[in-house]
Amino acid sequence: KVPSDMKARIDLYGKNNNWITRADASNAGDDITLESDLAGPGAYYLAVLDLDRKAHTEEYQLMMVLKSA
């Protein structure tokens, strides 16, 4: 869940801060899902931001499901 006025983006980066992929919400308050086939084990980073560049004090939830191929 995201705040009702947050238009969320999730970016996925690799261990060298190389950008891999992203997912954007269509509308403020929408839940989004990011799916990616990763190259293998290693360090990966997620960035969550508001596309409208708003600051938020309301909490949001991030849930991850990792599956081994």
Backbone as ProteinMPNN parsed JSONL, in Angstrom:
{"seq_chain_A": "KVPSDMKARIDLYGKNNNWITRADASNAGDDITLESDLAGPGAYYLAVLDLDRKAHTEEYQLMMVLKSA", "coords_chain_A": {"N_chain_A": [[0.841, -1.189, 0.0], [0.419, 2.224, -0.747], [0.651, 5.76, 0.059], [-2.329, 7.655, -0.59], [-1.908, 9.884, -2.186], [0.473, 9.447, -3.455], [2.385, 8.846, -6.279], [3.899, 6.208, -7.177], [7.229, 4.962, -7.89], [9.359, 2.258, -8.56], [12.681, 1.447, -8.681], [15.188, -0.804, -9.814], [18.457, -1.748, -9.101], [21.775, -2.963, -9.842], [24.741, -4.464, -8.298], [26.786, -2.597, -8.785], [25.523, -0.192, -8.811], [24.258, -0.093, -11.233], [21.587, 0.566, -13.34], [18.759, -1.527, -13.701], [15.951, -2.122, -14.158], [12.557, -0.769, -14.019], [9.406, 0.092, -12.452], [6.403, 1.863, -12.756], [3.698, 3.524, -11.149], [0.414, 3.958, -12.466], [-1.424, 5.806, -11.577], [-1.835, 8.089, -8.805], [-1.677, 6.586, -5.62], [-1.984, 4.008, -6.563], [-1.155, 0.522, -6.353], [1.927, -1.082, -7.214], [3.807, -3.436, -9.178], [6.946, -4.896, -9.546], [8.744, -6.901, -11.658], [11.457, -9.03, -12.434], [13.887, -10.903, -14.186], [16.744, -11.878, -12.756], [20.313, -11.696, -13.223], [21.821, -13.404, -11.682], [23.152, -14.562, -8.48], [23.908, -12.057, -5.981], [24.39, -8.619, -4.99], [21.625, -6.471, -4.89], [19.711, -3.501, -5.35], [16.908, -1.568, -4.302], [15.018, 1.289, -5.139], [12.617, 3.512, -3.999], [10.342, 5.949, -4.945], [8.485, 9.051, -5.318], [6.86, 9.934, -8.203], [5.841, 12.47, -8.604], [7.41, 13.983, -7.038], [6.779, 14.543, -4.372], [6.986, 14.977, -0.825], [6.535, 12.625, 1.78], [4.917, 11.761, 4.802], [3.347, 9.785, 5.663], [3.242, 6.313, 6.293], [4.308, 3.627, 4.118], [4.021, 0.374, 2.585], [6.323, -2.134, 1.62], [6.642, -5.054, -0.106], [8.444, -7.991, -0.746], [9.005, -10.74, -2.887], [11.06, -13.328, -3.491], [12.201, -15.598, -5.86], [13.786, -18.621, -6.676], [15.183, -19.703, -9.69]], "CA_chain_A": [[0.0, 0.0, 0.0], [1.121, 3.502, -0.781], [-0.245, 6.863, 0.374], [-3.282, 7.912, -1.68], [-1.423, 10.958, -3.054], [1.816, 9.09, -3.927], [2.511, 8.149, -7.562], [5.146, 5.517, -6.846], [8.148, 4.336, -8.831], [10.359, 1.362, -7.976], [13.833, 1.189, -9.542], [16.045, -1.908, -9.407], [19.85, -1.537, -9.482], [22.714, -4.024, -9.54], [25.744, -4.2, -7.26], [27.59, -1.42, -9.124], [24.536, 0.87, -9.019], [23.807, -0.081, -12.615], [20.136, 0.478, -13.424], [18.3, -2.743, -14.366], [14.586, -1.941, -14.635], [11.693, 0.008, -13.127], [7.953, 0.015, -12.593], [5.742, 3.106, -12.359], [2.246, 3.501, -10.95], [-0.316, 4.75, -13.455], [-2.121, 6.882, -10.869], [-1.507, 8.233, -7.381], [-2.334, 5.62, -4.756], [-1.982, 2.666, -7.145], [-0.11, -0.453, -6.03], [2.697, -1.462, -8.399], [4.589, -4.664, -9.088], [8.154, -4.942, -10.368], [9.227, -8.256, -11.856], [12.667, -9.053, -13.24], [14.758, -12.071, -14.134], [18.062, -11.372, -12.404], [21.424, -12.415, -13.852], [22.374, -14.389, -10.764], [23.288, -14.081, -7.103], [24.672, -10.833, -5.798], [23.722, -7.512, -4.301], [20.693, -5.685, -5.686], [19.174, -2.387, -4.577], [15.628, -1.005, -4.701], [14.753, 2.684, -4.801], [11.192, 3.844, -4.07], [10.19, 7.397, -4.94], [7.231, 9.609, -5.819], [7.082, 10.57, -9.505], [5.463, 13.88, -8.498], [8.424, 14.59, -6.147], [6.192, 14.975, -3.108], [7.496, 14.381, 0.409], [5.445, 11.933, 2.466], [5.14, 11.341, 6.182], [2.528, 8.593, 5.859], [3.986, 5.089, 6.02], [3.872, 2.74, 3.044], [4.53, -0.981, 2.747], [7.04, -2.744, 0.511], [6.708, -6.499, 0.072], [9.255, -8.644, -1.771], [8.981, -12.178, -3.014], [12.192, -13.76, -4.313], [12.075, -16.991, -6.248], [14.936, -19.197, -7.35], [14.805, -20.327, -10.967]], "C_chain_A": [[0.878, 1.241, 0.0], [0.148, 4.605, -0.384], [-1.111, 7.217, -0.842], [-2.812, 9.016, -2.628], [-0.02, 10.688, -3.603], [1.727, 8.325, -5.245], [3.885, 7.483, -7.549], [5.917, 5.029, -8.064], [9.074, 3.432, -8.022], [11.435, 1.155, -9.03], [14.644, 0.051, -8.947], [17.435, -1.662, -9.98], [20.678, -2.751, -9.111], [23.783, -3.569, -8.565], [26.619, -2.985, -7.531], [26.723, -0.195, -9.395], [24.133, 1.011, -10.488], [22.303, -0.32, -12.638], [19.748, -0.762, -14.212], [16.917, -2.546, -14.966], [13.794, -1.112, -13.644], [10.241, -0.306, -13.396], [7.369, 1.31, -12.04], [4.258, 2.858, -12.136], [1.597, 4.358, -12.025], [-0.957, 5.973, -12.821], [-1.636, 6.944, -9.425], [-2.318, 7.227, -6.577], [-2.37, 4.206, -5.296], [-0.852, 1.806, -6.58], [0.63, -0.772, -7.325], [3.482, -2.731, -8.114], [5.771, -4.554, -10.041], [8.595, -6.396, -10.448], [10.454, -8.199, -12.748], [13.355, -10.399, -13.093], [16.167, -11.553, -13.911], [19.151, -12.273, -12.983], [22.003, -13.505, -12.962], [22.474, -13.828, -9.367], [24.123, -12.805, -7.045], [23.864, -9.809, -5.044], [22.852, -6.761, -5.292], [20.075, -4.634, -4.776], [17.846, -1.924, -5.176], [15.566, 0.452, -4.276], [13.262, 2.92, -4.99], [11.072, 5.36, -3.992], [8.823, 7.785, -5.474], [7.53, 10.336, -7.126], [6.72, 12.045, -9.508], [6.368, 14.651, -7.539], [7.847, 15.16, -4.863], [6.905, 14.286, -1.951], [6.308, 13.764, 1.147], [5.854, 11.58, 3.893], [4.332, 10.1, 6.504], [3.344, 7.355, 5.479], [3.426, 4.372, 4.799], [4.516, 1.388, 3.265], [5.202, -1.436, 1.462], [7.14, -4.225, 0.807], [7.506, -7.081, -1.081], [9.049, -10.141, -1.712], [10.112, -12.547, -3.967], [12.044, -15.239, -4.596], [13.34, -17.425, -6.967], [14.465, -19.897, -8.62], [15.177, -21.803, -11.001]], "O_chain_A": [[1.922, 1.298, 0.649], [-1.064, 4.412, -0.479], [-0.668, 7.091, -1.984], [-3.274, 9.078, -3.767], [0.611, 11.589, -4.154], [1.074, 7.284, -5.322], [4.897, 8.106, -7.867], [5.347, 4.728, -9.113], [9.516, 3.797, -6.933], [11.138, 0.736, -10.149], [14.777, -0.054, -7.728], [17.59, -1.402, -11.173], [20.338, -3.485, -8.183], [23.749, -2.444, -8.066], [27.148, -2.394, -6.589], [27.128, 0.721, -10.111], [23.723, 2.083, -10.933], [21.802, -1.274, -12.042], [20.323, -1.035, -15.266], [16.724, -2.778, -16.16], [14.283, -0.787, -12.562], [9.887, -0.887, -14.422], [7.789, 1.793, -10.988], [3.637, 2.074, -12.854], [2.162, 5.367, -12.447], [-1.03, 7.039, -13.433], [-1.096, 5.973, -8.896], [-3.509, 7.039, -6.827], [-2.746, 3.284, -4.573], [0.258, 2.287, -6.356], [0.041, -0.739, -8.406], [3.781, -3.055, -6.965], [5.615, -4.166, -11.199], [8.796, -7.047, -9.422], [10.5, -7.422, -13.702], [13.399, -10.967, -12.002], [16.725, -10.87, -14.769], [18.933, -13.465, -13.203], [22.62, -14.443, -13.466], [21.951, -12.75, -9.085], [24.926, -12.519, -7.933], [22.786, -10.101, -4.526], [23.286, -6.449, -6.401], [19.933, -4.851, -3.572], [17.679, -1.893, -6.396], [16.008, 0.808, -3.184], [12.704, 2.566, -6.029], [11.627, 5.987, -3.09], [8.094, 6.953, -6.014], [8.356, 11.248, -7.156], [7.236, 12.801, -10.33], [6.127, 15.825, -7.257], [8.36, 16.141, -4.326], [7.369, 13.153, -2.081], [5.208, 14.317, 1.137], [6.982, 11.16, 4.15], [4.593, 9.43, 7.503], [4.048, 7.352, 4.469], [2.242, 4.484, 4.481], [5.458, 1.267, 4.048], [4.722, -1.164, 0.362], [7.661, -4.618, 1.851], [7.292, -6.728, -2.241], [8.935, -10.732, -0.638], [10.117, -12.121, -5.122], [11.793, -16.037, -3.692], [13.895, -16.678, -7.772], [13.456, -20.602, -8.61], [14.931, -22.478, -12.0]]}, "name": "protein", "num_of_chains": 1, "seq": "KVPSDMKARIDLYGKNNNWITRADASNAGDDITLESDLAGPGAYYLAVLDLDRKAHTEEYQLMMVLKSA"}
